[in-house]
C-alpha cells in the first residue's frame, strides 16, 4: 500500500514519517509513505498556493490549480482520493479498515480559511476527523495515515487489532501490568489465576461494562436524539 499526502506544510510530517510503525513498514516493503509539496506545482515565481476568497471575507483560500496539478502528478488508475475537510463524513475505525484495503491513498490537506470548493470534485470522498476546526489538514492526514497503516496486514499482529476498541462494536477491556498491588490498588484476581477461560469471560464482561459506562451510544443504548 502507498499513502501520498498533498500539503503546503511538508515539514510537519518529518517526525511522523520516522515513527517506528511507519519506518518498520516502509523498510519491509509493506508500505510506502510519501509527502508532496503542493507549492512545487504552483505556477509563477511566487508559487502562490492561496488567494483571497471571491465574494470577500476573512482569510485566504487554497487554490485549485496547484492542488489538481499535484494530484495529477501522483495519481494512478487505482488511486483513492480523500480530501480532509470539517464538512466531510466523520472518520471511524470502520472507515480505517475500508481505506486499508486501498492500493494507493491520496490525502489532500487544506489550509488557511479552507480550500477552493472545486477541489472537492476531484475527491472520491471528503473525510472529517471530528467536529472541531484545525488550522490545516496535516494533523487529520496523520490521524488517518496512522490508523490505516497499522491495519495493513503484516504491520501489527492480527490478534492485537481484533481485540481493540471499536473492532467488535465495544471498547477494549481494562489492561494491567506489574506491580500486582500499587498503593493498595490491586489487579483483579482472575488475571493472576492462569485460567484462560475465566480471563476471556472476564474481559468480555468488562468490555461490555466499560462500553455501557463510557460509550453507551456504541451499544445503541442512547438515542442520537438524546445527545442532540
Ligand atoms: N473554514 C473552514 C475550515 C478550514 S480549516 C470551515 O469552516 O469548514 C483548514 C483546513 O484544515 C481544512 O481545509 C481541512 O483540510 C483541515 N481541517 C480542519 N478541521 C478538520 C477536521 N475536523 N477534519 C479534517 N480536516 C480538517
PDB file of C-alpha atoms and ligand atoms in Angstrom:
ATOM      1  CA  UNK A   1       0.000   0.000   0.000  1.00  0.00           C
ATOM      2  CA  UNK A   2       1.055   3.546  -0.663  1.00  0.00           C
ATOM      3  CA  UNK A   3      -0.111   6.732   1.054  1.00  0.00           C
ATOM      4  CA  UNK A   4       0.620  10.104  -0.520  1.00  0.00           C
ATOM      5  CA  UNK A   5      -0.105  13.334   1.320  1.00  0.00           C
ATOM      6  CA  UNK A   6      -0.543  16.577  -0.615  1.00  0.00           C
ATOM      7  CA  UNK A   7       0.249  19.523   1.645  1.00  0.00           C
ATOM      8  CA  UNK A   8       1.698  23.027   1.773  1.00  0.00           C
ATOM      9  CA  UNK A   9       3.463  22.125   5.068  1.00  0.00           C
ATOM     10  CA  UNK A  10       5.553  19.025   4.237  1.00  0.00           C
ATOM     11  CA  UNK A  11       7.894  19.718   7.162  1.00  0.00           C
ATOM     12  CA  UNK A  12       5.103  18.797   9.599  1.00  0.00           C
ATOM     13  CA  UNK A  13       5.470  15.136   8.554  1.00  0.00           C
ATOM     14  CA  UNK A  14       9.185  14.755   9.405  1.00  0.00           C
ATOM     15  CA  UNK A  15       8.865  13.125  12.825  1.00  0.00           C
ATOM     16  CA  UNK A  16       5.710  11.302  11.841  1.00  0.00           C
ATOM     17  CA  UNK A  17       7.393   9.508   8.939  1.00  0.00           C
ATOM     18  CA  UNK A  18      10.141   8.403  11.329  1.00  0.00           C
ATOM     19  CA  UNK A  19       7.833   6.752  13.885  1.00  0.00           C
ATOM     20  CA  UNK A  20       8.641   3.039  14.351  1.00  0.00           C
ATOM     21  CA  UNK A  21       5.370   1.764  12.862  1.00  0.00           C
ATOM     22  CA  UNK A  22       5.941   3.603   9.596  1.00  0.00           C
ATOM     23  CA  UNK A  23       9.709   3.207   9.437  1.00  0.00           C
ATOM     24  CA  UNK A  24       9.369  -0.555  10.002  1.00  0.00           C
ATOM     25  CA  UNK A  25       6.559  -0.980   7.493  1.00  0.00           C
ATOM     26  CA  UNK A  26       8.466   1.040   4.899  1.00  0.00           C
ATOM     27  CA  UNK A  27      11.672  -0.918   5.448  1.00  0.00           C
ATOM     28  CA  UNK A  28       9.860  -4.237   4.996  1.00  0.00           C
ATOM     29  CA  UNK A  29       8.268  -3.002   1.777  1.00  0.00           C
ATOM     30  CA  UNK A  30       4.701  -3.348   3.133  1.00  0.00           C
ATOM     31  CA  UNK A  31       4.070   0.304   2.795  1.00  0.00           C
ATOM     32  CA  UNK A  32       5.272   3.480   1.156  1.00  0.00           C
ATOM     33  CA  UNK A  33       4.602   6.885   2.694  1.00  0.00           C
ATOM     34  CA  UNK A  34       5.149   9.952   0.554  1.00  0.00           C
ATOM     35  CA  UNK A  35       4.701  13.669   1.201  1.00  0.00           C
ATOM     36  CA  UNK A  36       4.283  16.005  -1.769  1.00  0.00           C
ATOM     37  CA  UNK A  37       4.599  19.786  -1.511  1.00  0.00           C
ATOM     38  CA  UNK A  38       1.702  21.461  -3.308  1.00  0.00           C
ATOM     39  CA  UNK A  39       3.906  24.549  -3.688  1.00  0.00           C
ATOM     40  CA  UNK A  40       6.033  22.668  -6.230  1.00  0.00           C
ATOM     41  CA  UNK A  41       3.006  22.680  -8.517  1.00  0.00           C
ATOM     42  CA  UNK A  42       2.118  26.358  -8.137  1.00  0.00           C
ATOM     43  CA  UNK A  43       2.809  28.454 -11.209  1.00  0.00           C
ATOM     44  CA  UNK A  44       4.797  31.722 -11.254  1.00  0.00           C
ATOM     45  CA  UNK A  45       7.869  32.851  -9.410  1.00  0.00           C
ATOM     46  CA  UNK A  46       5.913  33.440  -6.146  1.00  0.00           C
ATOM     47  CA  UNK A  47       4.440  29.961  -6.300  1.00  0.00           C
ATOM     48  CA  UNK A  48       1.359  31.274  -4.517  1.00  0.00           C
ATOM     49  CA  UNK A  49      -0.850  28.477  -3.259  1.00  0.00           C
ATOM     50  CA  UNK A  50      -3.557  30.686  -1.798  1.00  0.00           C
ATOM     51  CA  UNK A  51      -5.633  33.686  -2.746  1.00  0.00           C
ATOM     52  CA  UNK A  52      -8.419  35.810  -1.285  1.00  0.00           C
ATOM     53  CA  UNK A  53     -11.970  34.465  -1.451  1.00  0.00           C
ATOM     54  CA  UNK A  54     -14.356  35.518  -4.204  1.00  0.00           C
ATOM     55  CA  UNK A  55     -17.214  37.421  -2.632  1.00  0.00           C
ATOM     56  CA  UNK A  56     -14.963  38.749   0.122  1.00  0.00           C
ATOM     57  CA  UNK A  57     -14.463  37.574   3.669  1.00  0.00           C
ATOM     58  CA  UNK A  58     -11.681  36.725   6.060  1.00  0.00           C
ATOM     59  CA  UNK A  59      -8.616  34.627   5.346  1.00  0.00           C
ATOM     60  CA  UNK A  60      -7.068  33.031   2.321  1.00  0.00           C
ATOM     61  CA  UNK A  61      -8.261  30.097   0.257  1.00  0.00           C
ATOM     62  CA  UNK A  62      -6.133  27.228  -1.077  1.00  0.00           C
ATOM     63  CA  UNK A  63      -6.131  27.476  -4.864  1.00  0.00           C
ATOM     64  CA  UNK A  64      -7.495  24.688  -7.046  1.00  0.00           C
ATOM     65  CA  UNK A  65      -4.831  24.762  -9.737  1.00  0.00           C
ATOM     66  CA  UNK A  66      -1.693  23.683  -7.817  1.00  0.00           C
ATOM     67  CA  UNK A  67      -3.666  21.032  -5.913  1.00  0.00           C
ATOM     68  CA  UNK A  68      -5.047  19.459  -9.075  1.00  0.00           C
ATOM     69  CA  UNK A  69      -1.654  19.595 -10.785  1.00  0.00           C
ATOM     70  CA  UNK A  70      -0.062  17.861  -7.774  1.00  0.00           C
ATOM     71  CA  UNK A  71      -2.820  15.258  -7.772  1.00  0.00           C
ATOM     72  CA  UNK A  72      -2.413  14.582 -11.471  1.00  0.00           C
ATOM     73  CA  UNK A  73       1.317  14.041 -10.939  1.00  0.00           C
ATOM     74  CA  UNK A  74       0.816  11.323  -8.306  1.00  0.00           C
ATOM     75  CA  UNK A  75      -2.439   9.576  -9.159  1.00  0.00           C
ATOM     76  CA  UNK A  76      -2.774   6.216 -10.893  1.00  0.00           C
ATOM     77  CA  UNK A  77      -5.973   4.424 -12.023  1.00  0.00           C
ATOM     78  CA  UNK A  78      -6.164   2.678  -8.614  1.00  0.00           C
ATOM     79  CA  UNK A  79      -5.764   5.822  -6.507  1.00  0.00           C
ATOM     80  CA  UNK A  80      -8.419   6.660  -3.930  1.00  0.00           C
ATOM     81  CA  UNK A  81      -8.538  10.386  -3.260  1.00  0.00           C
ATOM     82  CA  UNK A  82      -9.549  11.715   0.164  1.00  0.00           C
ATOM     83  CA  UNK A  83      -9.963  15.409   0.909  1.00  0.00           C
ATOM     84  CA  UNK A  84      -9.669  16.387   4.587  1.00  0.00           C
ATOM     85  CA  UNK A  85     -12.491  18.738   5.462  1.00  0.00           C
ATOM     86  CA  UNK A  86     -14.572  19.554   8.550  1.00  0.00           C
ATOM     87  CA  UNK A  87     -17.613  19.102   6.288  1.00  0.00           C
ATOM     88  CA  UNK A  88     -16.610  15.528   5.410  1.00  0.00           C
ATOM     89  CA  UNK A  89     -18.009  12.209   6.650  1.00  0.00           C
ATOM     90  CA  UNK A  90     -16.931  11.579  10.273  1.00  0.00           C
ATOM     91  CA  UNK A  91     -13.963   9.201  10.404  1.00  0.00           C
ATOM     92  CA  UNK A  92     -14.327   5.851  12.185  1.00  0.00           C
ATOM     93  CA  UNK A  93     -12.436   2.591  12.680  1.00  0.00           C
ATOM     94  CA  UNK A  94     -14.750   1.042  10.085  1.00  0.00           C
ATOM     95  CA  UNK A  95     -13.581   3.585   7.530  1.00  0.00           C
ATOM     96  CA  UNK A  96      -9.947   2.893   8.532  1.00  0.00           C
ATOM     97  CA  UNK A  97     -10.473  -0.798   7.658  1.00  0.00           C
ATOM     98  CA  UNK A  98     -12.022   0.156   4.341  1.00  0.00           C
ATOM     99  CA  UNK A  99      -9.158   2.515   3.442  1.00  0.00           C
ATOM    100  CA  UNK A 100      -6.551  -0.081   4.483  1.00  0.00           C
ATOM    101  CA  UNK A 101      -7.674  -2.180   1.507  1.00  0.00           C
ATOM    102  CA  UNK A 102      -6.761   0.554  -0.987  1.00  0.00           C
ATOM    103  CA  UNK A 103      -3.682   0.196  -3.147  1.00  0.00           C
ATOM    104  CA  UNK A 104      -2.945   3.909  -3.143  1.00  0.00           C
ATOM    105  CA  UNK A 105      -4.467   6.608  -0.967  1.00  0.00           C
ATOM    106  CA  UNK A 106      -4.011  10.311  -1.592  1.00  0.00           C
ATOM    107  CA  UNK A 107      -4.817  12.609   1.335  1.00  0.00           C
ATOM    108  CA  UNK A 108      -5.305  16.272   0.405  1.00  0.00           C
ATOM    109  CA  UNK A 109      -4.751  18.782   3.206  1.00  0.00           C
ATOM    110  CA  UNK A 110      -6.418  22.161   3.151  1.00  0.00           C
ATOM    111  CA  UNK A 111      -5.010  25.167   4.959  1.00  0.00           C
ATOM    112  CA  UNK A 112      -5.851  28.790   5.745  1.00  0.00           C
ATOM    113  CA  UNK A 113      -9.568  29.567   5.612  1.00  0.00           C
ATOM    114  CA  UNK A 114     -10.154  26.386   3.609  1.00  0.00           C
ATOM    115  CA  UNK A 115      -9.935  25.313   0.008  1.00  0.00           C
ATOM    116  CA  UNK A 116     -11.494  26.231  -3.307  1.00  0.00           C
ATOM    117  CA  UNK A 117     -14.650  24.093  -3.404  1.00  0.00           C
ATOM    118  CA  UNK A 118     -13.784  22.849  -6.894  1.00  0.00           C
ATOM    119  CA  UNK A 119     -11.074  20.671  -5.298  1.00  0.00           C
ATOM    120  CA  UNK A 120     -13.918  18.573  -3.825  1.00  0.00           C
ATOM    121  CA  UNK A 121     -14.840  17.426  -7.332  1.00  0.00           C
ATOM    122  CA  UNK A 122     -11.523  15.581  -7.619  1.00  0.00           C
ATOM    123  CA  UNK A 123     -12.058  13.544  -4.441  1.00  0.00           C
ATOM    124  CA  UNK A 124     -13.648  10.138  -4.030  1.00  0.00           C
ATOM    125  CA  UNK A 125     -14.765  11.349  -0.635  1.00  0.00           C
ATOM    126  CA  UNK A 126     -14.441  14.077   1.975  1.00  0.00           C
ATOM    127  CA  UNK A 127     -13.438  12.969   5.460  1.00  0.00           C
ATOM    128  CA  UNK A 128     -13.577  14.827   8.791  1.00  0.00           C
ATOM    129  CA  UNK A 129     -11.758  13.599  11.892  1.00  0.00           C
ATOM    130  CA  UNK A 130     -14.251  15.265  14.228  1.00  0.00           C
ATOM    131  CA  UNK A 131     -16.499  18.209  14.907  1.00  0.00           C
ATOM    132  CA  UNK A 132     -13.819  20.824  15.505  1.00  0.00           C
ATOM    133  CA  UNK A 133     -11.688  23.003  13.245  1.00  0.00           C
ATOM    134  CA  UNK A 134      -7.949  22.504  12.811  1.00  0.00           C
ATOM    135  CA  UNK A 135      -5.530  25.009  11.299  1.00  0.00           C
ATOM    136  CA  UNK A 136      -4.720  22.640   8.467  1.00  0.00           C
ATOM    137  CA  UNK A 137      -5.434  19.132   7.221  1.00  0.00           C
ATOM    138  CA  UNK A 138      -1.961  17.867   8.217  1.00  0.00           C
ATOM    139  CA  UNK A 139      -2.912  16.544  11.660  1.00  0.00           C
ATOM    140  CA  UNK A 140      -6.030  14.973  10.169  1.00  0.00           C
ATOM    141  CA  UNK A 141      -3.903  13.291   7.473  1.00  0.00           C
ATOM    142  CA  UNK A 142      -1.597  11.903  10.180  1.00  0.00           C
ATOM    143  CA  UNK A 143      -4.572  10.553  12.117  1.00  0.00           C
ATOM    144  CA  UNK A 144      -5.851   8.763   9.035  1.00  0.00           C
ATOM    145  CA  UNK A 145      -2.435   7.554   7.850  1.00  0.00           C
ATOM    146  CA  UNK A 146      -1.577   6.203  11.327  1.00  0.00           C
ATOM    147  CA  UNK A 147      -4.874   4.398  11.874  1.00  0.00           C
ATOM    148  CA  UNK A 148      -4.847   2.934   8.342  1.00  0.00           C
ATOM    149  CA  UNK A 149      -1.221   1.838   8.282  1.00  0.00           C
ATOM    150  CA  UNK A 150      -1.449  -0.171  11.491  1.00  0.00           C
ATOM    151  CA  UNK A 151      -4.237  -2.206   9.833  1.00  0.00           C
ATOM    152  CA  UNK A 152      -2.229  -3.089   6.737  1.00  0.00           C
ATOM    153  CA  UNK A 153      -1.685  -6.869   7.008  1.00  0.00           C
ATOM    154  CA  UNK A 154       1.731  -7.567   8.477  1.00  0.00           C
ATOM    155  CA  UNK A 155       2.261  -4.242  10.242  1.00  0.00           C
ATOM    156  CA  UNK A 156       0.627  -5.382  13.509  1.00  0.00           C
ATOM    157  CA  UNK A 157      -0.400  -8.737  14.942  1.00  0.00           C
ATOM    158  CA  UNK A 158      -3.937  -9.568  13.754  1.00  0.00           C
ATOM    159  CA  UNK A 159      -4.777 -10.635  17.306  1.00  0.00           C
ATOM    160  CA  UNK A 160      -3.938  -7.286  18.879  1.00  0.00           C
ATOM    161  CA  UNK A 161      -6.081  -5.485  16.311  1.00  0.00           C
ATOM    162  CA  UNK A 162      -9.030  -7.865  16.737  1.00  0.00           C
ATOM    163  CA  UNK A 163      -9.403  -7.154  20.456  1.00  0.00           C
ATOM    164  CA  UNK A 164      -9.088  -3.392  20.254  1.00  0.00           C
ATOM    165  CA  UNK A 165     -11.681  -0.756  20.929  1.00  0.00           C
ATOM    166  CA  UNK A 166     -14.370  -0.447  18.225  1.00  0.00           C
ATOM    167  CA  UNK A 167     -13.410  -3.700  16.475  1.00  0.00           C
ATOM    168  CA  UNK A 168     -16.342  -5.685  17.921  1.00  0.00           C
ATOM    169  CA  UNK A 169     -18.522  -2.657  18.494  1.00  0.00           C
ATOM    170  CA  UNK A 170     -17.163  -2.434  22.055  1.00  0.00           C
ATOM    171  CA  UNK A 171     -14.397  -0.585  23.897  1.00  0.00           C
ATOM    172  CA  UNK A 172     -11.414  -2.657  24.944  1.00  0.00           C
ATOM    173  CA  UNK A 173     -11.376  -4.290  28.399  1.00  0.00           C
ATOM    174  CA  UNK A 174      -9.037  -2.747  31.018  1.00  0.00           C
ATOM    175  CA  UNK A 175      -5.393  -3.832  30.884  1.00  0.00           C
ATOM    176  CA  UNK A 176      -2.892  -4.153  33.742  1.00  0.00           C
ATOM    177  CA  UNK A 177       0.808  -4.814  34.139  1.00  0.00           C
ATOM    178  CA  UNK A 178       3.166  -5.127  37.122  1.00  0.00           C
ATOM    179  CA  UNK A 179       3.027  -4.490  40.043  1.00  0.00           C
ATOM    180  CA  UNK A 180       0.051  -6.619  41.100  1.00  0.00           C
ATOM    181  CA  UNK A 181      -0.554  -4.208  44.000  1.00  0.00           C
ATOM    182  CA  UNK A 182       0.084  -0.473  43.675  1.00  0.00           C
ATOM    183  CA  UNK A 183      -0.683   1.526  46.850  1.00  0.00           C
ATOM    184  CA  UNK A 184      -3.479  -0.916  47.635  1.00  0.00           C
ATOM    185  CA  UNK A 185      -4.917  -0.820  44.123  1.00  0.00           C
ATOM    186  CA  UNK A 186      -4.946  -4.474  43.155  1.00  0.00           C
ATOM    187  CA  UNK A 187      -5.016  -6.145  39.783  1.00  0.00           C
ATOM    188  CA  UNK A 188      -8.201  -8.278  39.546  1.00  0.00           C
ATOM    189  CA  UNK A 189      -7.506 -11.802  40.893  1.00  0.00           C
ATOM    190  CA  UNK A 190      -8.813 -13.518  37.787  1.00  0.00           C
ATOM    191  CA  UNK A 191      -5.935 -12.095  35.690  1.00  0.00           C
ATOM    192  CA  UNK A 192      -3.436 -13.800  38.007  1.00  0.00           C
ATOM    193  CA  UNK A 193      -5.355 -17.085  38.050  1.00  0.00           C
ATOM    194  CA  UNK A 194      -3.931 -18.595  34.872  1.00  0.00           C
ATOM    195  CA  UNK A 195      -7.461 -19.742  33.971  1.00  0.00           C
ATOM    196  CA  UNK A 196      -7.701 -18.657  30.329  1.00  0.00           C
ATOM    197  CA  UNK A 197     -11.417 -19.371  30.032  1.00  0.00           C
ATOM    198  CA  UNK A 198     -12.194 -17.272  33.094  1.00  0.00           C
ATOM    199  CA  UNK A 199      -9.910 -14.487  31.852  1.00  0.00           C
ATOM    200  CA  UNK A 200     -11.656 -14.438  28.468  1.00  0.00           C
ATOM    201  CA  UNK A 201     -15.072 -14.286  30.128  1.00  0.00           C
ATOM    202  CA  UNK A 202     -13.963 -11.500  32.491  1.00  0.00           C
ATOM    203  CA  UNK A 203     -12.549  -9.453  29.627  1.00  0.00           C
ATOM    204  CA  UNK A 204     -15.724  -9.798  27.599  1.00  0.00           C
ATOM    205  CA  UNK A 205     -17.815  -8.742  30.572  1.00  0.00           C
ATOM    206  CA  UNK A 206     -15.530  -5.792  31.360  1.00  0.00           C
ATOM    207  CA  UNK A 207     -15.544  -4.638  27.729  1.00  0.00           C
ATOM    208  CA  UNK A 208     -19.312  -4.582  27.892  1.00  0.00           C
ATOM    209  CA  UNK A 209     -19.340  -2.793  31.259  1.00  0.00           C
ATOM    210  CA  UNK A 210     -16.894  -0.088  30.094  1.00  0.00           C
ATOM    211  CA  UNK A 211     -18.795   0.443  26.865  1.00  0.00           C
ATOM    212  CA  UNK A 212     -22.074   0.768  28.723  1.00  0.00           C
ATOM    213  CA  UNK A 213     -20.478   3.232  31.142  1.00  0.00           C
ATOM    214  CA  UNK A 214     -18.438   5.382  28.742  1.00  0.00           C
ATOM    215  CA  UNK A 215     -19.915   4.945  25.289  1.00  0.00           C
ATOM    216  CA  UNK A 216     -23.479   3.663  25.537  1.00  0.00           C
ATOM    217  CA  UNK A 217     -24.050   5.063  22.029  1.00  0.00           C
ATOM    218  CA  UNK A 218     -21.946   2.168  20.662  1.00  0.00           C
ATOM    219  CA  UNK A 219     -24.487  -0.274  22.077  1.00  0.00           C
ATOM    220  CA  UNK A 220     -27.372   1.718  20.693  1.00  0.00           C
ATOM    221  CA  UNK A 221     -28.486   2.352  24.264  1.00  0.00           C
ATOM    222  CA  UNK A 222     -28.727   6.113  23.957  1.00  0.00           C
ATOM    223  CA  UNK A 223     -30.595   7.531  21.050  1.00  0.00           C
ATOM    224  CA  UNK A 224     -28.922  10.255  18.972  1.00  0.00           C
ATOM    225  CA  UNK A 225     -31.950  12.347  19.844  1.00  0.00           C
ATOM    226  CA  UNK A 226     -30.812  12.366  23.468  1.00  0.00           C
ATOM    227  CA  UNK A 227     -27.458  13.851  22.521  1.00  0.00           C
ATOM    228  CA  UNK A 228     -28.584  16.454  20.059  1.00  0.00           C
TER     229      UNK A 228
HETATM  230  N1  LIG B   1     -13.202  27.444   7.109  1.00  0.00           N
HETATM  231  C1  LIG B   1     -13.286  26.025   7.058  1.00  0.00           C
HETATM  232  C2  LIG B   1     -12.220  25.377   7.922  1.00  0.00           C
HETATM  233  C3  LIG B   1     -10.846  25.497   7.326  1.00  0.00           C
HETATM  234  S1  LIG B   1      -9.674  24.744   8.343  1.00  0.00           S
HETATM  235  C4  LIG B   1     -14.647  25.598   7.586  1.00  0.00           C
HETATM  236  O1  LIG B   1     -15.244  26.339   8.343  1.00  0.00           O
HETATM  237  O2  LIG B   1     -15.096  24.488   7.273  1.00  0.00           O
HETATM  238  C5  LIG B   1      -8.368  24.487   7.241  1.00  0.00           C
HETATM  239  C6  LIG B   1      -8.186  23.064   6.738  1.00  0.00           C
HETATM  240  O3  LIG B   1      -7.919  22.208   7.815  1.00  0.00           O
HETATM  241  C7  LIG B   1      -9.365  22.458   6.021  1.00  0.00           C
HETATM  242  O4  LIG B   1      -9.378  22.799   4.659  1.00  0.00           O
HETATM  243  C8  LIG B   1      -9.145  20.959   6.227  1.00  0.00           C
HETATM  244  O5  LIG B   1      -8.288  20.410   5.241  1.00  0.00           O
HETATM  245  C9  LIG B   1      -8.442  20.915   7.565  1.00  0.00           C
HETATM  246  N2  LIG B   1      -9.340  20.571   8.671  1.00  0.00           N
HETATM  247  C10 LIG B   1      -9.762  21.392   9.656  1.00  0.00           C
HETATM  248  N3  LIG B   1     -10.559  20.751  10.519  1.00  0.00           N
HETATM  249  C11 LIG B   1     -10.654  19.472  10.078  1.00  0.00           C
HETATM  250  C12 LIG B   1     -11.349  18.318  10.542  1.00  0.00           C
HETATM  251  N4  LIG B   1     -12.109  18.341  11.630  1.00  0.00           N
HETATM  252  N5  LIG B   1     -11.223  17.169   9.827  1.00  0.00           N
HETATM  253  C13 LIG B   1     -10.459  17.123   8.720  1.00  0.00           C
HETATM  254  N6  LIG B   1      -9.783  18.190   8.230  1.00  0.00           N
HETATM  255  C14 LIG B   1      -9.870  19.349   8.898  1.00  0.00           C
END
